[in-house]
Amino acid sequence: MAKILVIEDHTDIQALLHDILSPKHQVFAALDGISALQSFADHQPDLIILDLMLPNITGESVLKTIRKTSNVPILVLTAIQDKTKTVALLQAGANDYLTKPFDIDELLARVQVQLRTPNSINNLNNKILSFNEIYLNVTTHEISINDHPLILPKKEFNILKILLQHPHQVFEKAQIYEMVWGEPYIDAENTLNVHLSNLRIKINELATNPQYMISVWGIGIRLI
């Protein structure tokens, strides 16, 4: 059973997609861009169905934000008929798109194709993230460092999960905040810094290497 995040602000379409997908999949719903990013961080879906016309944060912005840290398959639903714009969506990171109104059988077929995508970091078999002596189980939320268990609050857990998904990659602070908090990075540096500091201290208390999380001056955070 795959986890599918449906990001759609029209409740009737949202209900329709839930009804046709839920018999075989676990379906999560988001009605706007902010809740979409939060739900993505919380559930780590195997597939996203994304509407473009969303409140708060546009679908295009949600797509770009998710693509900074994840290769999860994204199927876009759009009323746009302009081929130039739909090509731009694919170039921005969408895996496929359907124009509204859509055929249910065609949507189900495209969902099936995307769930067979082998390159997704969120595929059905990839629930354990590891980096050297750090292990994180996405399903059970269990973490161990140097064979010692570690319990983290939700925000710190999601920060560590993002870093583990792409070891060695430098993440801008704004990227991390928007993915974990699901809102724009405005006057939020102190909040994020407190969480990063707490997470770094907890990791260093258990790790053999006291410098797992480092700050790249002027850019962001990475694992090393």
PDB file of N, CA and C in Angstrom, residues 42 136-143 150-152 154 157-158 161:
ATOM      1  N   ASP A  42       5.582  15.455   7.184  1.00  0.00           N
ATOM      2  CA  ASP A  42       5.077  14.522   8.203  1.00  0.00           C
ATOM      3  C   ASP A  42       4.956  13.090   7.686  1.00  0.00           C
ATOM      4  N   LEU A 136      17.729   5.972  11.000  1.00  0.00           N
ATOM      5  CA  LEU A 136      16.402   6.543  11.245  1.00  0.00           C
ATOM      6  C   LEU A 136      15.369   5.722  10.494  1.00  0.00           C
ATOM      7  N   ASN A 137      14.374   5.233  11.225  1.00  0.00           N
ATOM      8  CA  ASN A 137      13.286   4.466  10.630  1.00  0.00           C
ATOM      9  C   ASN A 137      12.115   5.408  10.397  1.00  0.00           C
ATOM     10  N   VAL A 138      11.810   5.677   9.118  1.00  0.00           N
ATOM     11  CA  VAL A 138      10.755   6.624   8.764  1.00  0.00           C
ATOM     12  C   VAL A 138       9.398   6.141   9.252  1.00  0.00           C
ATOM     13  N   THR A 139       9.167   4.831   9.235  1.00  0.00           N
ATOM     14  CA  THR A 139       7.864   4.274   9.585  1.00  0.00           C
ATOM     15  C   THR A 139       7.612   4.302  11.092  1.00  0.00           C
ATOM     16  N   THR A 140       8.591   3.859  11.863  1.00  0.00           N
ATOM     17  CA  THR A 140       8.403   3.741  13.316  1.00  0.00           C
ATOM     18  C   THR A 140       8.906   4.951  14.090  1.00  0.00           C
ATOM     19  N   HIS A 141       9.593   5.862  13.409  1.00  0.00           N
ATOM     20  CA  HIS A 141      10.188   7.055  14.038  1.00  0.00           C
ATOM     21  C   HIS A 141      11.268   6.698  15.060  1.00  0.00           C
ATOM     22  N   GLU A 142      11.870   5.533  14.907  1.00  0.00           N
ATOM     23  CA  GLU A 142      12.958   5.142  15.793  1.00  0.00           C
ATOM     24  C   GLU A 142      14.286   5.653  15.232  1.00  0.00           C
ATOM     25  N   ILE A 143      15.123   6.130  16.123  1.00  0.00           N
ATOM     26  CA  ILE A 143      16.442   6.633  15.748  1.00  0.00           C
ATOM     27  C   ILE A 143      17.474   5.992  16.661  1.00  0.00           C
ATOM     28  N   LEU A 150      17.711   7.244  20.324  1.00  0.00           N
ATOM     29  CA  LEU A 150      17.555   8.689  20.463  1.00  0.00           C
ATOM     30  C   LEU A 150      16.091   9.038  20.187  1.00  0.00           C
ATOM     31  N   ILE A 151      15.490   9.773  21.091  1.00  0.00           N
ATOM     32  CA  ILE A 151      14.115  10.235  20.922  1.00  0.00           C
ATOM     33  C   ILE A 151      14.147  11.730  20.652  1.00  0.00           C
ATOM     34  N   LEU A 152      13.506  12.125  19.570  1.00  0.00           N
ATOM     35  CA  LEU A 152      13.493  13.533  19.174  1.00  0.00           C
ATOM     36  C   LEU A 152      12.065  14.051  19.064  1.00  0.00           C
ATOM     37  N   LYS A 154       9.106  16.250  17.182  1.00  0.00           N
ATOM     38  CA  LYS A 154       8.710  16.150  15.780  1.00  0.00           C
ATOM     39  C   LYS A 154       9.549  17.017  14.844  1.00  0.00           C
ATOM     40  N   PHE A 157      13.090  15.692  14.519  1.00  0.00           N
ATOM     41  CA  PHE A 157      13.055  14.440  13.747  1.00  0.00           C
ATOM     42  C   PHE A 157      12.989  14.737  12.255  1.00  0.00           C
ATOM     43  N   ASN A 158      12.114  15.648  11.861  1.00  0.00           N
ATOM     44  CA  ASN A 158      11.956  15.953  10.442  1.00  0.00           C
ATOM     45  C   ASN A 158      13.173  16.656   9.861  1.00  0.00           C
ATOM     46  N   LYS A 161      15.645  13.889   9.309  1.00  0.00           N
ATOM     47  CA  LYS A 161      15.211  13.049   8.183  1.00  0.00           C
ATOM     48  C   LYS A 161      15.587  13.695   6.848  1.00  0.00           C
TER      49      LYS A 161
END
